Amino acid sequence: MKHIIPYIAIILLATVIIYSNAEKERTRITERCQDTFSDAIRTEKKLLIKQFCMQYRQENSPNSLSVEDKKDWYDQNYLIATSPSRHQLDSLFRDGAHKINRNISTAIGYTFNGKNYFSGDESCRKSVIPVQECVYRKDTISTTDIALQAYIHIPFYVPLQNTYTYAVVLMASVALAVCFLYTRRRKKNMTGIPLQELPETGNVTPVIPRKVQTEKWMKLTDGYQWNPQNHMIEHAGKTVILRGEALRFFQKFIVDKHFFLSYSEICRLYHLKEETNGAKDRAYHSIKQLKDNVAELGIEIKSIRGKGYKLLFSHRNRQII
């Protein structure tokens, strides 16, 4: 058995390294597809909407949504009415994903007026994963929201097709060969020497009970606490749990003493060296998701033109920030 252990260890180590690298590659492909979907939405609007005329008066608006949000909603409403199958968007997204890798399968979908549309085969819907969802609103009634979804299917072998994987396989093969030669030579040298068995002992390793960690809260500002272990915000007896992109952005906000997140820091979140429109679009939807999550706690997110976003903790605490 002791001769097999080195081989098992080498194979397990190589498998873990390859799997970890494949997951990173899968994440990188998914993030690039998110940018591709944002680019496809902008390109579709440029191709199909040549002119847009609108009269808007803020004082007559029954809600606090910006004119840009409402314009985006009417753009999507027009595109759905013109082409319910959204063939142009589906084609643009597929072409962009194929530039990343030809083996990636794509599909789009949308939810509007109680209708759920999916461009792919329904039998394949369970095998695809959602990579992006863009929600457009014209008022505070959620039933009128338009939600665009992007889906991709990455075959298992696609993340493995890179130089790093081949290098790990090569090194593992060399290590197995060296281990085999060493074991074979050692067996020859040990021929005729009886093996000594280890005496059995009655010692039992004591079981050390695991320490239970108590919840730790971190004060953000007066009346607001943050639990980094469970990703919870607490204020005035109310608690909100953050997940996904909203969690990533909130963690970046609270690192800064002024609760400010610049566009350059957002680009670093997406592993980009410079600001891009795709990154700003993704940040806009993620910030919007975070804003909806923390609104009931009196937390607001203010957009600072050309600079980034700032977190505001209710009206009475703004001076503290």
GROMACS .gro file of C-alpha atoms in nm:
model
  321
    1MET     CA    1   0.000   0.000   0.000
    2LYS     CA    2   0.282   0.243   0.082
    3HIS     CA    3   0.415   0.207  -0.274
    4ILE     CA    4   0.080   0.323  -0.418
    5ILE     CA    5   0.045   0.630  -0.195
    6PRO     CA    6   0.296   0.849  -0.389
    7TYR     CA    7   0.114   0.776  -0.718
    8ILE     CA    8  -0.222   0.862  -0.562
    9ALA     CA    9  -0.080   1.181  -0.412
   10ILE     CA   10   0.063   1.297  -0.747
   11ILE     CA   11  -0.261   1.223  -0.933
   12LEU     CA   12  -0.474   1.396  -0.668
   13LEU     CA   13  -0.249   1.702  -0.661
   14ALA     CA   14  -0.254   1.731  -1.040
   15THR     CA   15  -0.633   1.687  -1.044
   16VAL     CA   16  -0.685   1.960  -0.783
   17ILE     CA   17  -0.457   2.203  -0.969
   18ILE     CA   18  -0.624   2.134  -1.305
   19TYR     CA   19  -0.973   2.165  -1.155
   20SER     CA   20  -0.887   2.492  -0.980
   21ASN     CA   21  -0.743   2.638  -1.300
   22ALA     CA   22  -1.046   2.518  -1.499
   23GLU     CA   23  -1.282   2.694  -1.256
   24LYS     CA   24  -1.083   3.017  -1.290
   25GLU     CA   25  -1.097   2.985  -1.667
   26ARG     CA   26  -1.471   2.918  -1.654
   27THR     CA   27  -1.518   3.232  -1.439
   28ARG     CA   28  -1.309   3.437  -1.682
   29ILE     CA   29  -1.515   3.316  -1.979
   30THR     CA   30  -1.839   3.393  -1.792
   31GLU     CA   31  -1.727   3.748  -1.710
   32ARG     CA   32  -1.626   3.809  -2.071
   33CYS     CA   33  -1.967   3.686  -2.183
   34GLN     CA   34  -2.128   3.936  -1.946
   35ASP     CA   35  -1.942   4.218  -2.121
   36THR     CA   36  -2.039   4.069  -2.457
   37PHE     CA   37  -2.408   4.073  -2.363
   38SER     CA   38  -2.388   4.439  -2.256
   39ASP     CA   39  -2.218   4.524  -2.587
   40ALA     CA   40  -2.487   4.331  -2.777
   41ILE     CA   41  -2.764   4.533  -2.607
   42ARG     CA   42  -2.600   4.863  -2.705
   43THR     CA   43  -2.529   4.749  -3.060
   44GLU     CA   44  -2.887   4.627  -3.110
   45LYS     CA   45  -3.023   4.967  -3.005
   46LYS     CA   46  -2.790   5.147  -3.247
   47LEU     CA   47  -2.894   4.919  -3.535
   48LEU     CA   48  -3.270   4.917  -3.479
   49ILE     CA   49  -3.342   5.255  -3.318
   50LYS     CA   50  -3.232   5.529  -3.553
   51GLN     CA   51  -3.427   5.813  -3.396
   52PHE     CA   52  -3.598   5.865  -3.059
   53CYS     CA   53  -3.828   6.157  -2.978
   54MET     CA   54  -3.948   6.213  -2.624
   55GLN     CA   55  -4.105   6.488  -2.415
   56TYR     CA   56  -4.042   6.448  -2.045
   57ARG     CA   57  -4.131   6.662  -1.743
   58GLN     CA   58  -3.985   6.556  -1.412
   59GLU     CA   59  -4.254   6.738  -1.209
   60ASN     CA   60  -4.525   6.524  -1.369
   61SER     CA   61  -4.347   6.197  -1.293
   62PRO     CA   62  -4.521   5.989  -1.022
   63ASN     CA   63  -4.197   5.825  -0.908
   64SER     CA   64  -3.829   5.898  -0.848
   65LEU     CA   65  -3.689   5.694  -1.137
   66SER     CA   66  -3.454   5.890  -1.363
   67VAL     CA   67  -3.536   5.981  -1.721
   68GLU     CA   68  -3.249   5.757  -1.839
   69ASP     CA   69  -3.407   5.455  -1.668
   70LYS     CA   70  -3.743   5.525  -1.829
   71LYS     CA   71  -3.589   5.582  -2.171
   72ASP     CA   72  -3.409   5.246  -2.146
   73TRP     CA   73  -3.741   5.081  -2.059
   74TYR     CA   74  -3.917   5.233  -2.361
   75ASP     CA   75  -3.626   5.126  -2.585
   76GLN     CA   76  -3.665   4.765  -2.474
   77ASN     CA   77  -4.044   4.785  -2.499
   78TYR     CA   78  -4.013   4.902  -2.859
   79LEU     CA   79  -3.759   4.631  -2.946
   80ILE     CA   80  -3.981   4.356  -2.799
   81ALA     CA   81  -4.285   4.490  -2.986
   82THR     CA   82  -4.083   4.505  -3.312
   83SER     CA   83  -3.922   4.162  -3.272
   84PRO     CA   84  -4.070   3.938  -2.998
   85SER     CA   85  -3.800   3.677  -3.065
   86ARG     CA   86  -3.521   3.937  -3.027
   87HIS     CA   87  -3.339   3.768  -3.313
   88GLN     CA   88  -3.091   4.056  -3.354
   89LEU     CA   89  -2.986   4.052  -2.988
   90ASP     CA   90  -2.961   3.672  -2.990
   91SER     CA   91  -2.740   3.680  -3.299
   92LEU     CA   92  -2.512   3.958  -3.168
   93PHE     CA   93  -2.465   3.780  -2.835
   94ARG     CA   94  -2.389   3.447  -3.007
   95ASP     CA   95  -2.134   3.606  -3.242
   96GLY     CA   96  -1.960   3.779  -2.951
   97ALA     CA   97  -1.945   3.458  -2.744
   98HIS     CA   98  -1.801   3.264  -3.040
   99LYS     CA   99  -1.516   3.516  -3.055
  100ILE     CA  100  -1.429   3.405  -2.702
  101ASN     CA  101  -1.464   3.034  -2.785
  102ARG     CA  102  -1.638   2.865  -3.078
  103ASN     CA  103  -1.769   2.583  -2.857
  104ILE     CA  104  -1.980   2.807  -2.630
  105SER     CA  105  -2.357   2.777  -2.681
  106THR     CA  106  -2.572   3.083  -2.608
  107ALA     CA  107  -2.934   3.181  -2.562
  108ILE     CA  108  -3.126   3.486  -2.449
  109GLY     CA  109  -3.454   3.535  -2.270
  110TYR     CA  110  -3.677   3.806  -2.134
  111THR     CA  111  -3.968   3.849  -1.893
  112PHE     CA  112  -4.235   4.107  -1.970
  113ASN     CA  113  -4.610   4.137  -1.908
  114GLY     CA  114  -4.620   3.789  -1.754
  115LYS     CA  115  -4.448   3.635  -2.058
  116ASN     CA  116  -4.126   3.436  -2.023
  117TYR     CA  117  -3.939   3.398  -2.351
  118PHE     CA  118  -3.637   3.171  -2.410
  119SER     CA  119  -3.462   3.165  -2.748
  120GLY     CA  120  -3.311   2.818  -2.709
  121ASP     CA  121  -3.463   2.472  -2.702
  122GLU     CA  122  -3.666   2.421  -2.384
  123SER     CA  123  -3.513   2.076  -2.342
  124CYS     CA  124  -3.169   2.238  -2.310
  125ARG     CA  125  -3.277   2.504  -2.062
  126LYS     CA  126  -3.157   2.306  -1.760
  127SER     CA  127  -2.806   2.270  -1.903
  128VAL     CA  128  -2.744   2.643  -1.954
  129ILE     CA  129  -2.637   2.885  -1.681
  130PRO     CA  130  -2.753   3.248  -1.645
  131VAL     CA  131  -2.462   3.491  -1.678
  132GLN     CA  132  -2.635   3.829  -1.686
  133GLU     CA  133  -2.973   3.984  -1.614
  134CYS     CA  134  -3.059   4.344  -1.700
  135VAL     CA  135  -3.377   4.485  -1.544
  136TYR     CA  136  -3.546   4.794  -1.691
  137ARG     CA  137  -3.816   4.988  -1.503
  138LYS     CA  138  -4.051   5.272  -1.585
  139ASP     CA  139  -4.221   5.287  -1.244
  140THR     CA  140  -4.216   5.120  -0.905
  141ILE     CA  141  -4.465   4.851  -1.008
  142SER     CA  142  -4.258   4.537  -1.056
  143THR     CA  143  -4.513   4.376  -1.290
  144THR     CA  144  -4.416   4.626  -1.562
  145ASP     CA  145  -4.043   4.550  -1.538
  146ILE     CA  146  -3.858   4.421  -1.842
  147ALA     CA  147  -3.584   4.170  -1.754
  148LEU     CA  148  -3.335   4.057  -2.020
  149GLN     CA  149  -3.139   3.740  -1.949
  150ALA     CA  150  -2.827   3.594  -2.110
  151TYR     CA  151  -2.748   3.221  -2.090
  152ILE     CA  152  -2.443   3.020  -2.192
  153HIS     CA  153  -2.338   2.657  -2.194
  154ILE     CA  154  -1.966   2.587  -2.156
  155PRO     CA  155  -1.871   2.225  -2.239
  156PHE     CA  156  -1.658   2.066  -1.967
  157TYR     CA  157  -1.352   2.042  -2.193
  158VAL     CA  158  -1.341   2.411  -2.289
  159PRO     CA  159  -1.181   2.540  -1.963
  160LEU     CA  160  -0.924   2.259  -1.989
  161GLN     CA  161  -0.800   2.365  -2.333
  162ASN     CA  162  -0.511   2.587  -2.225
  163THR     CA  163  -0.134   2.573  -2.192
  164TYR     CA  164  -0.148   2.561  -1.812
  165THR     CA  165  -0.343   2.233  -1.813
  166TYR     CA  166  -0.104   2.072  -2.061
  167ALA     CA  167   0.195   2.183  -1.849
  168VAL     CA  168   0.045   2.030  -1.533
  169VAL     CA  169  -0.031   1.703  -1.711
  170LEU     CA  170   0.327   1.692  -1.842
  171MET     CA  171   0.480   1.758  -1.500
  172ALA     CA  172   0.253   1.499  -1.336
  173SER     CA  173   0.354   1.242  -1.599
  174VAL     CA  174   0.722   1.312  -1.535
  175ALA     CA  175   0.668   1.286  -1.158
  176LEU     CA  176   0.488   0.952  -1.197
  177ALA     CA  177   0.766   0.820  -1.420
  178VAL     CA  178   1.034   0.926  -1.170
  179CYS     CA  179   0.837   0.773  -0.883
  180PHE     CA  180   0.797   0.447  -1.078
  181LEU     CA  181   1.169   0.423  -1.156
  182TYR     CA  182   1.264   0.505  -0.797
  183THR     CA  183   1.023   0.245  -0.654
  184ARG     CA  184   1.142  -0.021  -0.897
  185ARG     CA  185   1.507   0.041  -0.814
  186ARG     CA  186   1.437   0.038  -0.440
  187LYS     CA  187   1.255  -0.295  -0.467
  188LYS     CA  188   1.559  -0.449  -0.634
  189ASN     CA  189   1.786  -0.322  -0.355
  190MET     CA  190   1.548  -0.448  -0.086
  191THR     CA  191   1.516  -0.802  -0.227
  192GLY     CA  192   1.570  -1.063   0.044
  193ILE     CA  193   1.535  -0.821   0.336
  194PRO     CA  194   1.231  -0.916   0.554
  195LEU     CA  195   0.990  -0.639   0.636
  196GLN     CA  196   0.935  -0.559   1.002
  197GLU     CA  197   0.580  -0.512   1.117
  198LEU     CA  198   0.501  -0.226   1.347
  199PRO     CA  199   0.369  -0.331   1.689
  200GLU     CA  200   0.005  -0.258   1.751
  201THR     CA  201  -0.068  -0.002   2.015
  202GLY     CA  202  -0.382   0.068   2.206
  203ASN     CA  203  -0.333   0.443   2.196
  204VAL     CA  204  -0.633   0.633   2.070
  205THR     CA  205  -0.592   0.985   1.940
  206PRO     CA  206  -0.816   1.209   2.150
  207VAL     CA  207  -1.085   1.396   1.964
  208ILE     CA  208  -1.046   1.770   2.009
  209PRO     CA  209  -1.381   1.948   1.998
  210ARG     CA  210  -1.407   2.220   1.734
  211LYS     CA  211  -1.434   2.572   1.866
  212VAL     CA  212  -1.763   2.738   1.787
  213GLN     CA  213  -1.718   3.087   1.649
  214THR     CA  214  -1.961   3.347   1.771
  215GLU     CA  215  -2.105   3.606   1.537
  216LYS     CA  216  -1.894   3.923   1.519
  217TRP     CA  217  -2.046   4.258   1.418
  218MET     CA  218  -1.852   4.554   1.284
  219LYS     CA  219  -1.980   4.908   1.329
  220LEU     CA  220  -2.016   5.097   1.001
  221THR     CA  221  -2.163   5.421   1.134
  222ASP     CA  222  -2.417   5.522   1.397
  223GLY     CA  223  -2.698   5.267   1.399
  224TYR     CA  224  -2.552   5.042   1.128
  225GLN     CA  225  -2.360   4.716   1.186
  226TRP     CA  226  -2.202   4.468   0.942
  227ASN     CA  227  -2.147   4.095   0.997
  228PRO     CA  228  -1.867   3.991   0.756
  229GLN     CA  229  -1.909   3.619   0.830
  230ASN     CA  230  -2.277   3.596   0.738
  231HIS     CA  231  -2.285   3.897   0.502
  232MET     CA  232  -2.558   4.072   0.702
  233ILE     CA  233  -2.636   4.443   0.755
  234GLU     CA  234  -2.833   4.534   1.067
  235HIS     CA  235  -3.014   4.860   1.143
  236ALA     CA  236  -3.302   4.944   1.377
  237GLY     CA  237  -3.391   4.578   1.428
  238LYS     CA  238  -3.396   4.503   1.053
  239THR     CA  239  -3.146   4.271   0.886
  240VAL     CA  240  -3.054   4.233   0.518
  241ILE     CA  241  -2.836   3.954   0.376
  242LEU     CA  242  -2.627   4.034   0.067
  243ARG     CA  243  -2.522   3.789  -0.202
  244GLY     CA  244  -2.348   3.779  -0.539
  245GLU     CA  245  -2.248   4.103  -0.714
  246ALA     CA  246  -2.429   4.316  -0.454
  247LEU     CA  247  -2.210   4.163  -0.181
  248ARG     CA  248  -1.889   4.224  -0.379
  249PHE     CA  249  -1.971   4.591  -0.431
  250PHE     CA  250  -2.081   4.650  -0.070
  251GLN     CA  251  -1.756   4.500   0.061
  252LYS     CA  252  -1.564   4.743  -0.161
  253PHE     CA  253  -1.773   5.038  -0.039
  254ILE     CA  254  -1.707   4.979   0.331
  255VAL     CA  255  -1.331   4.942   0.282
  256ASP     CA  256  -1.309   5.314   0.196
  257LYS     CA  257  -1.342   5.549   0.496
  258HIS     CA  258  -1.573   5.777   0.294
  259PHE     CA  259  -1.773   5.481   0.158
  260PHE     CA  260  -1.674   5.582  -0.197
  261LEU     CA  261  -1.613   5.344  -0.490
  262SER     CA  262  -1.439   5.487  -0.796
  263TYR     CA  263  -1.473   5.365  -1.155
  264SER     CA  264  -1.105   5.264  -1.155
  265GLU     CA  265  -1.166   5.040  -0.851
  266ILE     CA  266  -1.469   4.890  -1.027
  267CYS     CA  267  -1.251   4.806  -1.328
  268ARG     CA  268  -1.005   4.629  -1.099
  269LEU     CA  269  -1.300   4.424  -0.970
  270TYR     CA  270  -1.347   4.299  -1.328
  271HIS     CA  271  -0.971   4.249  -1.380
  272LEU     CA  272  -0.953   4.533  -1.634
  273LYS     CA  273  -0.663   4.777  -1.671
  274GLU     CA  274  -0.876   5.065  -1.799
  275GLU     CA  275  -1.238   5.182  -1.790
  276THR     CA  276  -1.475   5.037  -2.052
  277ASN     CA  277  -1.841   5.094  -2.132
  278GLY     CA  278  -1.910   4.726  -2.069
  279ALA     CA  279  -1.767   4.749  -1.717
  280LYS     CA  280  -1.973   5.060  -1.643
  281ASP     CA  281  -2.291   4.889  -1.764
  282ARG     CA  282  -2.224   4.584  -1.548
  283ALA     CA  283  -2.147   4.809  -1.252
  284TYR     CA  284  -2.469   5.005  -1.311
  285HIS     CA  285  -2.685   4.691  -1.289
  286SER     CA  286  -2.491   4.555  -0.989
  287ILE     CA  287  -2.518   4.889  -0.806
  288LYS     CA  288  -2.888   4.894  -0.890
  289GLN     CA  289  -2.928   4.546  -0.736
  290LEU     CA  290  -2.742   4.656  -0.422
  291LYS     CA  291  -2.953   4.974  -0.404
  292ASP     CA  292  -3.274   4.769  -0.410
  293ASN     CA  293  -3.142   4.533  -0.141
  294VAL     CA  294  -3.046   4.803   0.112
  295ALA     CA  295  -3.324   5.054   0.044
  296GLU     CA  296  -3.538   4.928   0.335
  297LEU     CA  297  -3.252   5.007   0.576
  298GLY     CA  298  -3.243   5.373   0.465
  299ILE     CA  299  -2.916   5.326   0.274
  300GLU     CA  300  -2.881   5.511  -0.055
  301ILE     CA  301  -2.621   5.499  -0.332
  302LYS     CA  302  -2.543   5.826  -0.507
  303SER     CA  303  -2.385   5.838  -0.852
  304ILE     CA  304  -2.105   6.094  -0.884
  305ARG     CA  305  -2.069   6.178  -1.252
  306GLY     CA  306  -1.736   6.076  -1.401
  307LYS     CA  307  -1.599   5.952  -1.066
  308GLY     CA  308  -1.798   5.664  -0.922
  309TYR     CA  309  -2.056   5.593  -0.650
  310LYS     CA  310  -2.098   5.686  -0.283
  311LEU     CA  311  -2.284   5.505  -0.005
  312LEU     CA  312  -2.514   5.718   0.215
  313PHE     CA  313  -2.656   5.588   0.545
  314SER     CA  314  -2.997   5.759   0.591
  315HIS     CA  315  -3.058   6.136   0.607
  316ARG     CA  316  -2.967   6.184   0.973
  317ASN     CA  317  -2.630   6.008   0.936
  318ARG     CA  318  -2.508   6.175   0.616
  319GLN     CA  319  -2.308   6.437   0.806
  320ILE     CA  320  -2.118   6.161   0.987
  321ILE     CA  321  -2.015   6.012   0.651
   0.00000   0.00000   0.00000
